[in-house]
């Protein structure tokens, strides 16, 4: 299954910021902390990866990690206010929910198909000349192993009004 819940540029940025605010998806948070902890250890700033993870957890909890990300955005010419105001990111005017046709458990996800569907919406390039629409994407409302009740939303597609017929194809 994809890491985190978001597929698509703006949606993934929001998810990253939420993770730095301590509110990210469990799988993305755990992997990020593990990688950060290892890098802190390799940089000689911790005696072990475990200690590095604890330092990374503290940096998230006290807001230093988020502020460092804001600094990076600004240093690259971006608008640091995006940390506090997601409406500054490109976004679509509509969403389309994919609902479950039956109750059960999520047993697998077709990750490549999800990615290709995002590309079809414009969230990636099919050819080198294609422009990317940073606003479109998918948010998975369920993960592998989750219980689903008939009628629950499995996936939310962020698209433009004229793309709703394409969104229905997923």
C-alpha atoms as a PDB file:
ATOM      1  CA  UNK A   1       0.000   0.000   0.000  1.00  0.00           C
ATOM      2  CA  UNK A   2       1.204   3.567  -0.498  1.00  0.00           C
ATOM      3  CA  UNK A   3       3.028   5.207   2.393  1.00  0.00           C
ATOM      4  CA  UNK A   4       0.718   7.609   4.202  1.00  0.00           C
ATOM      5  CA  UNK A   5      -2.739   8.403   2.870  1.00  0.00           C
ATOM      6  CA  UNK A   6      -2.125  11.016   0.161  1.00  0.00           C
ATOM      7  CA  UNK A   7      -1.187  10.653  -3.491  1.00  0.00           C
ATOM      8  CA  UNK A   8      -0.599  13.907  -5.383  1.00  0.00           C
ATOM      9  CA  UNK A   9       1.614  16.921  -4.956  1.00  0.00           C
ATOM     10  CA  UNK A  10      -0.316  19.393  -2.773  1.00  0.00           C
ATOM     11  CA  UNK A  11      -1.963  16.597  -0.800  1.00  0.00           C
ATOM     12  CA  UNK A  12       1.417  15.034  -0.031  1.00  0.00           C
ATOM     13  CA  UNK A  13       2.824  18.402   1.077  1.00  0.00           C
ATOM     14  CA  UNK A  14      -0.127  18.833   3.445  1.00  0.00           C
ATOM     15  CA  UNK A  15       0.409  15.318   4.780  1.00  0.00           C
ATOM     16  CA  UNK A  16       4.114  16.056   5.313  1.00  0.00           C
ATOM     17  CA  UNK A  17       3.323  19.241   7.218  1.00  0.00           C
ATOM     18  CA  UNK A  18       0.733  17.406   9.310  1.00  0.00           C
ATOM     19  CA  UNK A  19       3.391  14.790  10.109  1.00  0.00           C
ATOM     20  CA  UNK A  20       5.755  17.532  11.271  1.00  0.00           C
ATOM     21  CA  UNK A  21       2.901  18.837  13.439  1.00  0.00           C
ATOM     22  CA  UNK A  22       2.637  15.388  15.041  1.00  0.00           C
ATOM     23  CA  UNK A  23      -0.634  14.521  13.298  1.00  0.00           C
ATOM     24  CA  UNK A  24       0.572  12.433  10.368  1.00  0.00           C
ATOM     25  CA  UNK A  25      -0.446   8.922   9.399  1.00  0.00           C
ATOM     26  CA  UNK A  26       1.139   6.269  11.602  1.00  0.00           C
ATOM     27  CA  UNK A  27       3.107   4.531   8.823  1.00  0.00           C
ATOM     28  CA  UNK A  28       4.545   7.778   7.433  1.00  0.00           C
ATOM     29  CA  UNK A  29       5.401   9.052  10.918  1.00  0.00           C
ATOM     30  CA  UNK A  30       7.143   5.820  11.937  1.00  0.00           C
ATOM     31  CA  UNK A  31       9.243   5.629   8.769  1.00  0.00           C
ATOM     32  CA  UNK A  32      10.136   9.323   8.939  1.00  0.00           C
ATOM     33  CA  UNK A  33      11.240   9.012  12.567  1.00  0.00           C
ATOM     34  CA  UNK A  34      13.275   5.897  11.785  1.00  0.00           C
ATOM     35  CA  UNK A  35      15.064   7.592   8.878  1.00  0.00           C
ATOM     36  CA  UNK A  36      15.607  10.819  10.835  1.00  0.00           C
ATOM     37  CA  UNK A  37      16.894   8.868  13.820  1.00  0.00           C
ATOM     38  CA  UNK A  38      19.380   7.010  11.667  1.00  0.00           C
ATOM     39  CA  UNK A  39      20.580  10.245  10.028  1.00  0.00           C
ATOM     40  CA  UNK A  40      20.990  11.912  13.437  1.00  0.00           C
ATOM     41  CA  UNK A  41      23.035   8.901  14.561  1.00  0.00           C
ATOM     42  CA  UNK A  42      25.157   8.853  11.375  1.00  0.00           C
ATOM     43  CA  UNK A  43      25.834  12.578  11.798  1.00  0.00           C
ATOM     44  CA  UNK A  44      27.301  11.811  15.223  1.00  0.00           C
ATOM     45  CA  UNK A  45      24.591  13.711  17.087  1.00  0.00           C
ATOM     46  CA  UNK A  46      23.336  10.616  18.911  1.00  0.00           C
ATOM     47  CA  UNK A  47      25.014   7.509  20.336  1.00  0.00           C
ATOM     48  CA  UNK A  48      22.511   5.178  18.659  1.00  0.00           C
ATOM     49  CA  UNK A  49      19.679   5.153  16.149  1.00  0.00           C
ATOM     50  CA  UNK A  50      17.249   4.755  19.050  1.00  0.00           C
ATOM     51  CA  UNK A  51      18.599   7.929  20.657  1.00  0.00           C
ATOM     52  CA  UNK A  52      18.375   9.630  17.253  1.00  0.00           C
ATOM     53  CA  UNK A  53      14.704   8.683  17.010  1.00  0.00           C
ATOM     54  CA  UNK A  54      14.066  10.188  20.441  1.00  0.00           C
ATOM     55  CA  UNK A  55      15.761  13.425  19.349  1.00  0.00           C
ATOM     56  CA  UNK A  56      13.619  13.504  16.207  1.00  0.00           C
ATOM     57  CA  UNK A  57      10.482  12.937  18.298  1.00  0.00           C
ATOM     58  CA  UNK A  58      11.445  15.864  20.540  1.00  0.00           C
ATOM     59  CA  UNK A  59      12.068  18.094  17.480  1.00  0.00           C
ATOM     60  CA  UNK A  60       8.556  17.332  16.249  1.00  0.00           C
ATOM     61  CA  UNK A  61       6.982  17.763  19.693  1.00  0.00           C
ATOM     62  CA  UNK A  62       8.620  21.137  20.367  1.00  0.00           C
ATOM     63  CA  UNK A  63       8.035  22.475  16.831  1.00  0.00           C
ATOM     64  CA  UNK A  64      11.685  22.737  15.760  1.00  0.00           C
ATOM     65  CA  UNK A  65      11.226  20.269  12.880  1.00  0.00           C
ATOM     66  CA  UNK A  66       8.257  22.220  11.528  1.00  0.00           C
ATOM     67  CA  UNK A  67      10.085  25.537  11.800  1.00  0.00           C
ATOM     68  CA  UNK A  68      13.115  24.068  10.009  1.00  0.00           C
ATOM     69  CA  UNK A  69      10.808  22.996   7.179  1.00  0.00           C
ATOM     70  CA  UNK A  70       9.375  26.530   7.030  1.00  0.00           C
ATOM     71  CA  UNK A  71      12.953  27.888   6.796  1.00  0.00           C
ATOM     72  CA  UNK A  72      13.697  25.487   3.932  1.00  0.00           C
ATOM     73  CA  UNK A  73      10.576  26.565   2.053  1.00  0.00           C
ATOM     74  CA  UNK A  74      11.486  30.248   2.416  1.00  0.00           C
ATOM     75  CA  UNK A  75      15.155  29.690   1.506  1.00  0.00           C
ATOM     76  CA  UNK A  76      14.003  28.121  -1.771  1.00  0.00           C
ATOM     77  CA  UNK A  77      11.736  31.057  -2.617  1.00  0.00           C
ATOM     78  CA  UNK A  78       8.492  29.510  -1.351  1.00  0.00           C
ATOM     79  CA  UNK A  79       5.840  30.996   0.888  1.00  0.00           C
ATOM     80  CA  UNK A  80       6.431  29.855   4.479  1.00  0.00           C
ATOM     81  CA  UNK A  81       2.849  30.783   5.371  1.00  0.00           C
ATOM     82  CA  UNK A  82       1.755  27.537   3.717  1.00  0.00           C
ATOM     83  CA  UNK A  83       2.661  25.789   6.987  1.00  0.00           C
ATOM     84  CA  UNK A  84      -0.320  27.498   8.612  1.00  0.00           C
ATOM     85  CA  UNK A  85      -2.582  28.046   5.594  1.00  0.00           C
ATOM     86  CA  UNK A  86      -3.018  25.128   3.207  1.00  0.00           C
ATOM     87  CA  UNK A  87      -5.280  27.221   0.976  1.00  0.00           C
ATOM     88  CA  UNK A  88      -2.074  28.794  -0.378  1.00  0.00           C
ATOM     89  CA  UNK A  89      -1.320  25.486  -2.100  1.00  0.00           C
ATOM     90  CA  UNK A  90      -2.933  24.592  -5.420  1.00  0.00           C
ATOM     91  CA  UNK A  91      -6.242  22.843  -4.765  1.00  0.00           C
ATOM     92  CA  UNK A  92      -9.201  21.525  -6.710  1.00  0.00           C
ATOM     93  CA  UNK A  93     -12.708  22.869  -6.494  1.00  0.00           C
ATOM     94  CA  UNK A  94     -14.283  19.475  -5.880  1.00  0.00           C
ATOM     95  CA  UNK A  95     -13.798  16.026  -4.448  1.00  0.00           C
ATOM     96  CA  UNK A  96     -15.343  12.747  -5.486  1.00  0.00           C
ATOM     97  CA  UNK A  97     -15.799   9.870  -3.029  1.00  0.00           C
ATOM     98  CA  UNK A  98     -15.369   6.228  -3.989  1.00  0.00           C
ATOM     99  CA  UNK A  99     -17.699   4.257  -1.722  1.00  0.00           C
ATOM    100  CA  UNK A 100     -17.542   0.602  -0.753  1.00  0.00           C
ATOM    101  CA  UNK A 101     -20.087  -1.622  -2.470  1.00  0.00           C
ATOM    102  CA  UNK A 102     -19.920  -4.163   0.380  1.00  0.00           C
ATOM    103  CA  UNK A 103     -18.654  -4.695   3.911  1.00  0.00           C
ATOM    104  CA  UNK A 104     -15.410  -6.499   4.646  1.00  0.00           C
ATOM    105  CA  UNK A 105     -11.712  -5.840   5.148  1.00  0.00           C
ATOM    106  CA  UNK A 106      -9.175  -4.194   2.854  1.00  0.00           C
ATOM    107  CA  UNK A 107      -6.907  -7.043   1.752  1.00  0.00           C
ATOM    108  CA  UNK A 108      -4.774  -5.362  -0.901  1.00  0.00           C
ATOM    109  CA  UNK A 109      -4.258  -2.178  -2.901  1.00  0.00           C
ATOM    110  CA  UNK A 110      -3.163  -1.787  -6.479  1.00  0.00           C
ATOM    111  CA  UNK A 111      -0.530   0.901  -5.864  1.00  0.00           C
ATOM    112  CA  UNK A 112       0.542   1.225  -9.492  1.00  0.00           C
ATOM    113  CA  UNK A 113      -3.082   1.677 -10.553  1.00  0.00           C
ATOM    114  CA  UNK A 114      -3.619   4.381  -7.932  1.00  0.00           C
ATOM    115  CA  UNK A 115      -0.518   6.206  -9.145  1.00  0.00           C
ATOM    116  CA  UNK A 116      -1.522   5.899 -12.792  1.00  0.00           C
ATOM    117  CA  UNK A 117      -4.983   7.218 -12.004  1.00  0.00           C
ATOM    118  CA  UNK A 118      -3.394  10.282 -10.387  1.00  0.00           C
ATOM    119  CA  UNK A 119      -1.308  10.746 -13.540  1.00  0.00           C
ATOM    120  CA  UNK A 120      -4.477  10.545 -15.681  1.00  0.00           C
ATOM    121  CA  UNK A 121      -5.932  13.377 -13.591  1.00  0.00           C
ATOM    122  CA  UNK A 122      -2.807  15.417 -14.394  1.00  0.00           C
ATOM    123  CA  UNK A 123      -0.909  14.764 -11.172  1.00  0.00           C
ATOM    124  CA  UNK A 124       2.062  13.376 -13.096  1.00  0.00           C
ATOM    125  CA  UNK A 125       3.472  13.287 -16.594  1.00  0.00           C
ATOM    126  CA  UNK A 126       2.558  10.794 -19.284  1.00  0.00           C
ATOM    127  CA  UNK A 127       5.101  12.477 -21.606  1.00  0.00           C
ATOM    128  CA  UNK A 128       8.049  14.738 -20.843  1.00  0.00           C
ATOM    129  CA  UNK A 129       6.155  17.759 -22.200  1.00  0.00           C
ATOM    130  CA  UNK A 130       3.081  17.325 -19.957  1.00  0.00           C
ATOM    131  CA  UNK A 131       2.385  19.979 -17.358  1.00  0.00           C
ATOM    132  CA  UNK A 132       1.719  18.730 -13.826  1.00  0.00           C
ATOM    133  CA  UNK A 133      -1.453  19.805 -12.039  1.00  0.00           C
ATOM    134  CA  UNK A 134      -0.259  20.100  -8.444  1.00  0.00           C
ATOM    135  CA  UNK A 135      -3.816  20.299  -7.116  1.00  0.00           C
ATOM    136  CA  UNK A 136      -5.200  16.885  -8.088  1.00  0.00           C
ATOM    137  CA  UNK A 137      -4.758  13.660  -6.193  1.00  0.00           C
ATOM    138  CA  UNK A 138      -6.189  10.892  -4.067  1.00  0.00           C
ATOM    139  CA  UNK A 139      -6.609  10.422  -0.325  1.00  0.00           C
ATOM    140  CA  UNK A 140      -7.010   6.877   0.917  1.00  0.00           C
ATOM    141  CA  UNK A 141      -9.554   6.733   3.685  1.00  0.00           C
ATOM    142  CA  UNK A 142      -8.770   3.098   4.424  1.00  0.00           C
ATOM    143  CA  UNK A 143      -5.595   1.030   4.642  1.00  0.00           C
ATOM    144  CA  UNK A 144      -4.870  -2.692   4.340  1.00  0.00           C
ATOM    145  CA  UNK A 145      -6.461  -4.562   7.217  1.00  0.00           C
ATOM    146  CA  UNK A 146      -9.107  -1.907   7.911  1.00  0.00           C
ATOM    147  CA  UNK A 147     -12.740  -2.897   8.387  1.00  0.00           C
ATOM    148  CA  UNK A 148     -15.066  -1.359   5.812  1.00  0.00           C
ATOM    149  CA  UNK A 149     -18.820  -1.038   6.126  1.00  0.00           C
ATOM    150  CA  UNK A 150     -20.900  -0.950   2.941  1.00  0.00           C
ATOM    151  CA  UNK A 151     -21.268   2.669   1.805  1.00  0.00           C
ATOM    152  CA  UNK A 152     -18.141   3.946   3.581  1.00  0.00           C
ATOM    153  CA  UNK A 153     -15.713   6.106   1.638  1.00  0.00           C
ATOM    154  CA  UNK A 154     -12.645   4.135   0.563  1.00  0.00           C
ATOM    155  CA  UNK A 155     -10.947   6.871  -1.410  1.00  0.00           C
ATOM    156  CA  UNK A 156     -11.453  10.598  -1.908  1.00  0.00           C
ATOM    157  CA  UNK A 157     -10.431  11.940  -5.304  1.00  0.00           C
ATOM    158  CA  UNK A 158      -9.458  15.618  -5.519  1.00  0.00           C
ATOM    159  CA  UNK A 159     -10.259  16.674  -9.068  1.00  0.00           C
ATOM    160  CA  UNK A 160     -11.755  19.404 -11.210  1.00  0.00           C
ATOM    161  CA  UNK A 161     -15.450  19.403 -12.120  1.00  0.00           C
ATOM    162  CA  UNK A 162     -14.731  18.315 -15.696  1.00  0.00           C
ATOM    163  CA  UNK A 163     -12.762  15.314 -14.381  1.00  0.00           C
ATOM    164  CA  UNK A 164     -15.597  13.692 -12.416  1.00  0.00           C
ATOM    165  CA  UNK A 165     -16.308  11.185 -15.257  1.00  0.00           C
ATOM    166  CA  UNK A 166     -12.612  10.187 -15.161  1.00  0.00           C
ATOM    167  CA  UNK A 167     -12.722   9.958 -11.344  1.00  0.00           C
ATOM    168  CA  UNK A 168     -15.624   7.500 -11.600  1.00  0.00           C
ATOM    169  CA  UNK A 169     -13.389   5.106 -13.571  1.00  0.00           C
ATOM    170  CA  UNK A 170     -11.263   4.195 -10.568  1.00  0.00           C
END
